[in-house]
């Protein structure tokens, strides 16, 4: 049974990590929290669901990421740039955008949850007495690949250096010739694309509906806080811990309170490590 | 003379509908609050339930079924969540000044609404929630027209023992009032029948990841798995159950809506051979009243929401609730004391069946419809009995 628990934990962790890292990226660069990230997951899932008959599954993931890139631009212009320096207003604006996105999804796709089937759902690999769909294994592998790609982008590319510079001090970065608005927009675009990938990858595992994304968002926040706000490596570690604890706790303790177990642990961790497991070191942040 | 009488009779006949129309509202309007989930994960049902309620109100007003009162519905979005339902009930009473309430959908939310209704002394009709004794435990202002879990589970347990060969069961439910009363009843019924409960799991209602729970089933080796999980979550469960390749027969309580559920996970449910209970299934065996309602609602949903719809139990229960309220107003007036007395002695045939209440203000189960259905491998439905 441990193999299933491990895979299940990794599937959960992968989804949480994609959302959490997108949030961390946006927060690190803009010092503002994108409360519409969970709804970006939902939009990504629906776009992939809609386009999969035309482009196949891989093409549908790409289409979802492309549409969410545009969504990221819209979010940056409407909910973030006008409120730079007034974080509370930005927070409320992004919450407002999250409601708008849910309503748009209800209008376009209706309120009845839909099955998002791929050919990988139908094929299962047996681990002991329980099967695991190839879709779940794809979730784990693709999440790892995307997170690795983001890490490489932040660490080794010119854009990554700009992210880190703006994160450290946006005024100095601006004085050095970095277009802070452009960097912020790209942070939101990448964050939004990661949310799309999370939706497109995890959508086929469950039903997709306009109200999805909230659980991912909540757990992503837990992962961010657990890992140390603003730190990509810490966030990934936090997501891994939350996903694994939920998976193990559901089997060995109780599934009735799976969220309470992970959030209880979060509170305990913060009592002993108030700045998270990987305390913020600005030079390592995005 | 004869021709004059015939002319007068003819004129009276022609004028009858308009006379009836004129009478509805002659004693004034009654504001009735309807609490439905219009957002959140049960919004898929709330939107058509609202249309069903509107159809009932239109008929009540057109045919003067509320004894000269005109019914005016005010809908609150209670989201199937206790806090939202509580707040919406307060809003409907204090701001919209409703005199009567109908709702909510989820049992935990109905418990919260019943508390408000009794505090504010506003009569409430719980029409969908099935947790046991919501009305009986909450005070004199609440009635429950839906069949309570204890009655439906007695029927379910009887069917299980008749149609399935098993000695041990796994019972899996949601961690809320609805699931927990199911679990309590079913565990007791199974133990009474000499069956062994080898796995007894509750899961957080918002947790879509059933896989961890499912992985525990093979280890506990039950002969039968029995679940009571809300509609959307049931689809997630069945999808993940099929994915895990578990072959243990699966029986579900009534929440998965027939046909809508089959469109979501019909292939997986068919592969498992899922058997479940249902209060209402659209079929050739429906009564004329049911067929008439199906035609009316499906046409209206197509017109208003621009989507094809298969009528569900929840639509029927909402339509019937408005008619039950109108009937009680007709016999007792809209003031709480008279209305409650009238509701207590209700005897009426509506779309779902025959309604009467017991001493605890819960509906008597004898007159209400209850069937068992199986999803076939091709994703279609067959009525087991």
XYZ file of C-alpha atoms in Angstrom:
671
model
C 0.000 0.000 0.000
C 2.942 2.333 0.600
C 3.557 2.653 -3.146
C 0.022 3.976 -3.677
C 0.358 6.355 -0.737
C 3.626 7.673 -2.152
C 2.234 8.185 -5.668
C -0.939 9.767 -4.288
C 1.143 12.119 -2.140
C 3.322 13.055 -5.108
C 0.256 13.771 -7.278
C -1.124 16.077 -4.596
C 2.276 17.665 -3.989
C 2.859 18.277 -7.687
C -0.440 20.144 -8.090
C 0.104 22.180 -4.945
C 3.693 22.971 -5.940
C 2.747 24.268 -9.392
C 0.184 26.625 -7.891
C 2.362 27.579 -4.938
C 5.426 28.358 -6.999
C 3.333 30.530 -9.308
C 2.065 32.413 -6.274
C 5.541 32.728 -4.818
C 6.919 34.011 -8.103
C 4.263 36.725 -8.259
C 4.685 37.628 -4.597
C 8.461 37.683 -4.824
C 8.463 40.113 -7.741
C 5.422 42.257 -6.934
C 5.021 41.815 -3.155
C 1.329 41.215 -3.865
C -0.692 38.020 -3.448
C -2.613 36.752 -6.463
C -5.867 35.461 -5.026
C -7.065 34.528 -8.509
C -4.389 31.814 -8.876
C -6.836 29.062 -7.878
C -9.302 30.246 -10.522
C -6.454 30.296 -13.052
C -6.123 26.567 -12.298
C -9.814 26.164 -13.064
C -9.634 28.143 -16.319
C -6.600 26.087 -17.365
C -8.494 22.856 -16.714
C -11.499 24.007 -18.758
C -9.394 25.267 -21.659
C -7.544 21.950 -21.800
C -10.875 20.079 -21.571
C -12.302 22.136 -24.436
C -9.291 21.882 -26.717
C -8.258 18.263 -26.149
C -10.487 16.936 -28.996
C -8.699 19.256 -31.426
C -5.087 19.229 -30.258
C -4.658 16.024 -28.233
C -3.681 16.079 -24.588
C -0.212 17.597 -24.893
C -1.520 20.241 -27.299
C -4.397 20.958 -24.914
C -1.964 21.573 -22.050
C -0.062 23.986 -24.316
C -3.321 25.698 -25.333
C -4.326 26.092 -21.677
C -0.954 27.631 -20.870
C -1.226 29.986 -23.841
C -4.705 31.185 -22.854
C -3.612 31.614 -19.258
C -0.618 33.650 -20.414
C -3.124 36.146 -21.836
C -5.089 35.897 -18.598
C -1.900 36.742 -16.707
C -1.474 39.911 -18.789
C -5.091 40.903 -18.104
C -4.684 40.265 -14.376
C -1.493 42.300 -14.239
C -3.099 45.273 -15.959
C -6.375 45.205 -14.026
C -5.669 43.855 -10.559
C -1.992 44.487 -9.899
C -0.315 47.354 -11.766
C -2.923 49.995 -10.763
C -2.439 49.048 -7.106
C 1.330 48.741 -6.892
C 2.382 49.975 -3.464
C -1.162 49.629 -2.097
C -1.090 45.897 -1.415
C -4.474 45.699 0.284
C -6.246 47.159 -2.747
C -4.418 44.723 -5.007
C -5.452 41.857 -2.781
C -9.107 42.872 -2.945
C -8.852 43.429 -6.714
C -7.437 39.951 -7.287
C -10.165 38.478 -5.084
C -12.687 40.321 -7.241
C -11.081 38.932 -10.383
C -11.315 35.431 -8.934
C -15.096 35.856 -8.589
C -15.332 37.227 -12.135
C -13.430 34.206 -13.471
C -15.803 31.788 -11.702
C -18.810 33.601 -13.152
C -17.293 33.608 -16.627
C -16.663 29.869 -16.349
C -20.258 29.283 -15.205
C -21.518 31.201 -18.217
C -19.265 29.429 -20.698
C -19.211 25.880 -19.336
C -22.243 25.794 -17.021
C -22.331 24.707 -13.395
C -22.616 20.948 -13.851
C -19.236 19.306 -13.164
C -17.742 17.690 -16.235
C -15.527 14.671 -16.729
C -12.198 15.461 -18.368
C -11.201 12.172 -19.926
C -7.870 11.478 -21.567
C -6.576 8.229 -22.994
C -4.230 8.069 -19.999
C -7.144 7.810 -17.559
C -8.221 4.518 -19.027
C -4.892 2.794 -18.597
C -3.824 1.764 -15.131
C -0.618 0.281 -13.837
C -0.995 -2.163 -10.970
C 0.952 -1.489 -7.805
C 0.150 -4.428 -5.547
C -3.605 -4.699 -5.158
C -4.510 -1.228 -6.404
C -4.140 0.311 -9.833
C -2.764 3.763 -10.564
C -3.757 5.466 -13.788
C -1.080 6.552 -16.195
C -2.632 10.034 -15.864
C -1.492 10.194 -12.238
C 2.020 9.158 -13.185
C 2.009 11.832 -15.900
C 0.933 14.372 -13.261
C 3.959 13.532 -11.134
C 6.449 13.513 -13.994
C 5.117 16.636 -15.708
C 4.944 18.613 -12.447
C 8.558 17.711 -11.707
C 9.626 18.677 -15.239
C 7.819 22.031 -15.141
C 9.202 22.880 -11.698
C 12.696 21.942 -12.868
C 12.224 24.173 -15.910
C 11.168 27.096 -13.734
C 14.118 26.574 -11.411
C 16.452 26.652 -14.407
C 14.762 29.780 -15.727
C 15.104 31.609 -12.407
C 18.669 30.482 -11.756
C 20.338 30.607 -15.161
C 18.570 32.963 -17.543
C 18.613 36.716 -18.006
C 14.906 36.854 -17.144
C 15.565 34.907 -13.948
C 18.233 37.405 -12.928
C 15.740 40.207 -13.566
C 13.151 38.421 -11.402
C 15.661 38.149 -8.598
C 16.816 41.744 -8.987
C 13.267 43.140 -8.852
C 12.480 40.852 -5.945
C 15.491 42.167 -4.008
C 14.859 45.865 -4.633
C 12.576 47.004 -7.415
C 13.677 50.657 -7.211
C 17.359 49.820 -7.640
C 16.463 47.317 -10.362
C 14.532 50.046 -12.148
C 17.466 52.461 -11.787
C 19.697 49.808 -13.352
C 17.491 49.808 -16.457
C 15.231 46.852 -15.745
C 11.652 47.377 -16.912
C 9.888 46.547 -13.644
C 6.430 46.561 -15.245
C 7.530 44.095 -17.890
C 9.192 41.823 -15.338
C 6.068 41.951 -13.141
C 3.862 41.136 -16.111
C 6.070 38.178 -17.017
C 5.971 36.931 -13.412
C 2.179 36.922 -13.529
C 2.163 35.339 -16.971
C 4.453 32.522 -15.829
C 2.488 32.092 -12.589
C -0.725 31.907 -14.569
C 0.773 29.403 -17.021
C 1.865 27.190 -14.135
C -1.655 27.322 -12.748
C -2.915 26.271 -16.190
C -0.566 23.315 -16.214
C -1.773 22.337 -12.728
C -5.389 22.442 -13.935
C -4.704 20.584 -17.160
C -2.703 17.879 -15.375
C -4.945 17.326 -12.344
C -8.263 17.992 -14.147
C -8.512 14.479 -15.605
C -8.050 12.930 -12.160
C -11.338 14.456 -10.879
C -14.405 16.241 -12.204
C -13.797 19.796 -13.361
C -16.174 22.545 -12.264
C -16.155 26.335 -11.933
C -15.640 26.100 -8.187
C -12.481 23.993 -8.450
C -9.126 25.474 -7.545
C -10.026 26.553 -4.021
C -8.508 23.492 -2.359
C -5.367 23.794 -4.458
C -5.134 27.480 -3.545
C -5.555 26.832 0.165
C -2.988 24.067 0.195
C -0.634 26.129 -1.956
C -0.764 28.909 0.636
C -0.011 26.372 3.336
C 2.951 25.139 1.306
C 4.238 28.668 0.799
C 3.985 29.557 4.469
C 5.462 26.229 5.515
C 8.363 26.622 3.116
C 9.012 30.311 3.777
C 7.122 32.956 1.815
C 8.886 34.070 -1.339
C 11.339 31.171 -1.518
C 10.913 28.807 -4.480
C 12.900 25.910 -3.018
C 11.143 26.236 0.320
C 7.772 26.393 -1.411
C 8.437 23.148 -3.289
C 9.530 21.510 -0.037
C 6.383 22.831 1.657
C 4.162 21.451 -1.121
C 5.881 18.077 -0.904
C 5.332 17.952 2.851
C 1.670 19.016 2.682
C 0.843 16.501 -0.082
C 2.639 13.619 1.612
C 1.192 14.388 5.038
C -2.320 14.494 3.580
C -1.794 11.207 1.764
C -0.251 9.393 4.740
C -2.636 10.997 7.253
C -5.662 9.960 5.205
C -4.665 6.306 5.403
C -3.096 5.992 8.836
C -4.948 8.634 10.871
C -8.256 9.788 9.374
C -9.502 11.116 6.090
C -12.303 12.979 7.856
C -9.893 15.673 8.925
C -7.146 15.474 6.283
C -7.036 19.269 5.909
C -7.032 19.766 9.667
C -4.062 17.434 9.996
C -1.962 19.302 7.441
C -3.009 22.741 8.642
C -2.521 21.727 12.267
C 1.015 20.699 11.391
C 1.451 24.016 9.620
C 0.495 25.900 12.778
C 2.853 23.772 14.860
C 5.687 24.356 12.422
C 5.156 28.089 12.551
C 5.265 28.016 16.336
C 8.792 26.605 16.190
C 9.900 28.078 12.833
C 8.040 31.391 12.515
C 9.680 32.187 9.150
C 8.962 28.766 7.661
C 11.224 25.768 7.170
C 13.433 27.627 4.695
C 13.669 31.185 6.079
C 13.604 33.943 3.500
C 16.967 34.930 2.148
C 16.283 37.666 -0.307
C 19.194 36.844 -2.597
C 17.724 33.369 -3.156
C 14.232 34.600 -3.812
C 12.675 35.189 -7.156
C -84.773 30.913 -21.882
C -82.706 27.835 -22.494
C -80.486 29.734 -24.907
C -80.032 32.515 -22.322
C -79.010 29.994 -19.651
C -76.618 28.323 -22.073
C -75.097 31.689 -22.935
C -74.661 32.571 -19.239
C -73.176 29.136 -18.505
C -70.842 29.486 -21.467
C -69.752 32.946 -20.357
C -69.100 31.665 -16.818
C -67.033 28.780 -18.169
C -64.979 31.086 -20.334
C -64.480 33.491 -17.460
C -63.568 30.774 -14.923
C -59.811 30.895 -15.380
C -59.770 34.683 -15.157
C -62.002 34.605 -12.065
C -59.568 32.153 -10.471
C -56.663 34.372 -11.515
C -58.359 37.380 -10.006
C -58.894 35.531 -6.722
C -55.199 34.678 -6.298
C -53.864 37.688 -4.460
C -57.246 38.926 -3.304
C -56.108 38.283 0.279
C -52.654 39.719 -0.401
C -49.214 38.303 -1.123
C -47.126 35.918 0.930
C -43.375 36.177 0.613
C -41.752 32.741 0.688
C -37.977 32.498 0.996
C -36.347 29.657 -0.932
C -32.798 28.721 0.061
C -30.907 27.037 -2.753
C -27.259 26.515 -3.692
C -26.805 28.827 -6.670
C -23.028 28.971 -6.345
C -20.548 26.417 -5.043
C -20.258 22.764 -5.909
C -24.009 22.043 -5.911
C -24.948 25.046 -8.048
C -25.582 22.614 -10.920
C -28.740 21.549 -9.091
C -29.788 24.827 -7.509
C -30.279 26.560 -10.832
C -32.845 24.093 -12.121
C -34.428 23.776 -8.668
C -35.092 27.523 -8.799
C -36.917 27.106 -12.085
C -38.938 24.233 -10.625
C -39.921 26.472 -7.692
C -40.876 29.283 -10.082
C -43.102 26.932 -12.117
C -44.860 25.811 -8.936
C -45.418 29.412 -7.798
C -46.819 30.373 -11.207
C -49.245 27.477 -11.080
C -50.257 28.269 -7.514
C -50.978 31.874 -8.484
C -52.687 31.042 -11.775
C -54.941 28.377 -10.268
C -55.434 30.041 -6.867
C -54.001 27.087 -4.964
C -53.101 29.175 -1.893
C -56.617 30.146 -0.892
C -56.703 33.671 -2.255
C -53.070 34.465 -1.414
C -50.504 35.129 -4.060
C -47.125 33.525 -3.483
C -44.039 35.612 -4.102
C -40.767 33.680 -4.042
C -37.541 35.277 -2.859
C -34.471 33.135 -3.522
C -31.330 33.139 -1.377
C -28.036 31.562 -2.435
C -27.218 29.342 0.525
C -24.362 27.454 -1.209
C -24.997 24.164 0.621
C -22.863 25.594 3.428
C -24.116 26.080 7.009
C -22.667 29.570 7.436
C -23.944 30.888 4.104
C -27.330 29.245 4.675
C -27.595 30.776 8.139
C -26.720 34.248 6.797
C -29.121 33.975 3.862
C -31.961 32.829 6.122
C -31.326 35.843 8.360
C -31.264 38.117 5.310
C -34.494 36.750 3.878
C -36.269 37.183 7.206
C -34.901 40.550 8.302
C -34.471 42.343 4.966
C -36.831 40.630 2.541
C -39.457 40.106 5.241
C -40.357 36.595 4.126
C -43.086 34.936 6.184
C -42.205 31.354 5.326
C -39.033 29.494 4.355
C -38.202 26.502 2.138
C -34.783 24.809 2.061
C -31.891 24.090 2.293
C -30.252 21.441 0.179
C -27.476 20.003 2.349
C -28.383 18.620 5.755
C -25.779 20.579 7.704
C -27.033 23.780 6.066
C -30.648 22.863 6.837
C -29.746 22.355 10.492
C -28.377 25.917 10.506
C -31.473 27.296 8.767
C -33.780 25.450 11.163
C -32.038 27.168 14.050
C -32.692 30.580 12.481
C -36.307 29.654 11.687
C -36.998 28.665 15.257
C -35.210 31.675 16.727
C -37.142 34.024 14.434
C -40.378 32.033 14.643
C -40.639 31.703 10.875
C -42.022 28.363 9.607
C -39.548 26.332 7.564
C -40.118 23.424 5.193
C -36.965 21.330 4.718
C -37.621 19.742 1.369
C -34.378 18.099 0.263
C -32.070 17.348 3.199
C -32.439 13.789 4.417
C -30.464 13.648 7.673
C -32.643 12.181 10.411
C -34.776 14.306 12.696
C -33.736 17.753 11.461
C -37.253 19.031 12.069
C -37.820 16.981 15.187
C -34.594 18.157 16.817
C -34.818 21.800 15.884
C -38.147 22.966 17.299
C -41.778 23.496 16.347
C -41.258 25.759 13.332
C -39.592 23.200 11.060
C -41.132 20.456 8.932
C -39.191 17.985 6.791
C -40.911 16.778 3.631
C -37.952 14.741 2.301
C -37.670 11.081 3.239
C -35.339 10.804 6.209
C -32.212 8.669 6.029
C -33.448 6.097 8.533
C -36.374 5.166 6.293
C -34.428 5.053 3.044
C -31.638 3.066 4.689
C -34.072 0.445 5.958
C -35.155 -0.066 2.351
C -31.577 -0.046 1.123
C -30.482 -2.616 3.704
C -33.394 -4.867 2.742
C -32.430 -4.667 -0.934
C -28.777 -5.351 -0.192
C -29.610 -8.511 1.741
C -31.951 -9.663 -0.996
C -29.812 -8.977 -4.071
C -26.188 -9.169 -2.893
C -24.326 -12.066 -1.329
C -22.059 -10.648 1.337
C -20.855 -11.181 4.857
C -18.682 -8.109 5.315
C -19.019 -4.477 4.238
C -16.974 -1.310 3.956
C -18.956 1.858 4.702
C -17.609 5.134 3.306
C -19.355 8.469 3.890
C -18.826 12.217 3.932
C -18.007 13.838 7.230
C -21.201 15.887 7.598
C -24.712 15.505 9.039
C -25.946 13.737 5.916
C -23.132 11.201 5.770
C -22.869 10.630 9.485
C -26.550 9.793 9.963
C -26.307 7.411 7.006
C -23.278 5.766 8.583
C -24.944 5.440 11.988
C -28.078 3.873 10.494
C -26.285 1.593 8.056
C -23.764 0.291 10.589
C -26.643 -0.544 12.954
C -28.654 -2.216 10.176
C -25.688 -4.269 8.981
C -24.793 -5.381 12.497
C -28.420 -6.280 13.147
C -28.322 -8.427 10.005
C -25.182 -10.171 11.268
C -22.849 -8.573 8.728
C -19.341 -7.500 9.649
C -18.284 -3.886 9.090
C -14.606 -4.265 8.195
C -13.952 -0.681 7.098
C -15.742 2.421 8.335
C -14.376 5.655 6.865
C -15.520 9.269 6.828
C -13.940 11.786 4.489
C -13.887 15.571 4.469
C -16.705 16.816 2.203
C -14.414 19.138 0.242
C -11.616 16.638 -0.241
C -11.811 15.410 -3.836
C -8.955 12.983 -3.365
C -10.706 9.675 -2.593
C -7.763 7.655 -3.765
C -6.222 7.384 -0.290
C -9.499 5.997 1.073
C -9.886 3.631 -1.878
C -6.410 2.168 -1.331
C -7.627 0.905 2.061
C -10.414 -1.223 0.579
C -8.397 -4.223 -0.710
C -6.552 -4.510 2.588
C -9.799 -4.796 4.561
C -11.295 -7.308 2.068
C -15.008 -6.415 2.241
C -17.539 -8.360 0.146
C -19.420 -5.137 -0.562
C -18.646 -1.412 -0.463
C -21.474 0.931 0.579
C -21.090 4.687 0.076
C -23.077 7.791 0.860
C -21.370 10.686 -0.850
C -22.822 13.877 -2.357
C -23.361 14.051 -6.099
C -20.153 15.642 -7.387
C -17.969 13.838 -4.909
C -19.672 10.565 -5.816
C -18.560 11.086 -9.413
C -14.984 11.660 -8.218
C -15.218 8.552 -6.043
C -16.514 6.299 -8.822
C -13.914 7.618 -11.249
C -11.092 6.887 -8.820
C -12.623 3.540 -7.775
C -12.648 2.385 -11.392
C -9.154 3.728 -11.945
C -7.884 1.737 -8.957
C -9.266 -1.424 -10.550
C -11.187 -2.480 -7.428
C -13.674 -5.222 -8.296
C -15.627 -5.324 -5.020
C -19.334 -4.626 -5.767
C -20.325 -1.045 -5.000
C -23.644 0.250 -3.700
C -24.415 3.955 -3.361
C -27.006 5.882 -1.429
C -29.255 8.149 -3.533
C -27.140 11.314 -4.188
C -25.750 10.652 -7.697
C -28.412 12.190 -9.974
C -29.586 9.625 -12.559
C -28.430 10.331 -16.110
C -26.492 13.470 -15.158
C -24.162 11.163 -13.218
C -24.120 8.697 -16.103
C -23.007 11.475 -18.450
C -20.140 12.214 -16.083
C -18.902 8.754 -15.145
C -21.329 6.333 -16.816
C -18.524 4.274 -18.321
C -16.788 3.840 -14.973
C -20.038 3.207 -13.064
C -21.056 0.673 -15.723
C -17.701 -1.079 -15.479
C -18.163 -1.427 -11.716
C -21.872 -2.330 -12.068
C -22.844 0.358 -9.596
C -26.240 -0.116 -7.951
C -27.818 2.823 -6.172
C -31.013 4.126 -4.688
C -33.069 6.925 -6.227
C -36.146 8.862 -5.179
C -37.037 9.658 -8.748
C -35.910 8.420 -12.158
C -37.282 9.729 -15.400
C -38.692 6.655 -17.124
C -41.664 5.222 -18.975
C -43.116 4.068 -15.667
C -43.501 7.633 -14.347
C -46.985 8.726 -13.306
C -48.884 11.167 -15.551
C -48.145 13.975 -13.046
C -44.450 13.141 -13.192
C -44.437 13.026 -16.986
C -46.214 16.370 -17.113
C -43.702 17.913 -14.711
C -40.740 16.495 -16.655
C -42.043 18.020 -19.882
C -42.680 21.396 -18.252
C -39.364 21.686 -16.462
C -37.138 20.372 -19.225
C -38.733 22.757 -21.707
C -38.336 25.678 -19.341
C -34.700 24.862 -18.538
C -33.947 24.651 -22.233
C -35.545 28.052 -22.721
C -34.025 29.818 -19.718
C -30.616 28.178 -19.372
C -30.242 27.032 -22.961
C -29.250 23.533 -21.940
C -30.713 20.046 -22.111
C -31.684 18.805 -18.679
C -32.764 15.517 -17.140
C -35.185 16.179 -14.298
C -33.829 15.138 -10.913
C -35.378 14.244 -7.587
C -34.221 17.619 -6.266
C -36.207 19.461 -8.952
C -39.329 17.484 -8.088
C -38.844 17.957 -4.342
C -38.511 21.728 -4.808
C -41.630 21.942 -6.963
C -43.557 19.857 -4.445
C -42.313 22.016 -1.560
C -43.847 25.178 -3.033
C -47.090 23.292 -3.610
C -47.025 21.973 -0.015
C -46.534 25.491 1.320
C -49.398 26.790 -0.839
C -51.640 23.994 0.360
C -50.911 24.797 4.011
C -51.522 28.512 3.404
C -54.838 27.644 1.760
C -55.956 25.660 4.810
C -54.356 27.671 7.618
C -53.408 31.074 6.253
C -49.881 32.497 6.136
C -49.627 33.395 9.844
C -47.299 31.019 11.678
C -49.799 29.476 14.101
C -52.465 28.619 11.533
C -49.939 27.621 8.887
C -48.100 25.206 11.219
C -51.347 23.576 12.324
C -52.404 23.136 8.708
C -49.002 21.765 7.670
C -49.138 19.177 10.471
C -52.322 17.627 9.057
C -51.226 17.750 5.415
C -52.550 15.000 3.163
C -51.795 15.697 -0.452
C -50.718 13.907 -3.613
C -48.035 15.742 -5.540
C -45.455 14.850 -8.172
C -43.155 12.709 -6.016
C -45.981 10.953 -4.193
C -48.242 11.313 -1.186
C -47.209 13.638 1.633
C -48.162 13.352 5.305
C -46.213 14.299 8.414
C -45.605 12.361 11.624
C -45.619 13.722 15.191
C -41.993 14.829 14.828
C -42.917 16.900 11.738
C -40.994 14.550 9.467
C -42.641 13.163 6.344
C -44.158 9.701 6.535
C -42.193 7.530 4.096
C -45.003 5.249 2.920
C -46.278 7.493 0.159
C -42.940 8.542 -1.310
C -41.271 6.962 -4.284
C -38.061 4.937 -3.852
C -36.372 2.797 -6.493
C -33.076 1.043 -7.114
C -31.125 1.440 -10.323
C -28.049 -0.116 -11.885
C -25.694 1.512 -14.358
C -25.205 -0.877 -17.266
C -21.803 -1.332 -18.985
C -22.917 0.945 -21.831
C -23.590 3.744 -19.319
C -27.383 3.514 -19.492
C -29.670 2.913 -16.512
C -31.864 -0.035 -15.683
C -34.353 -0.076 -12.827
C -33.512 -3.004 -10.541
C -36.725 -2.682 -8.574
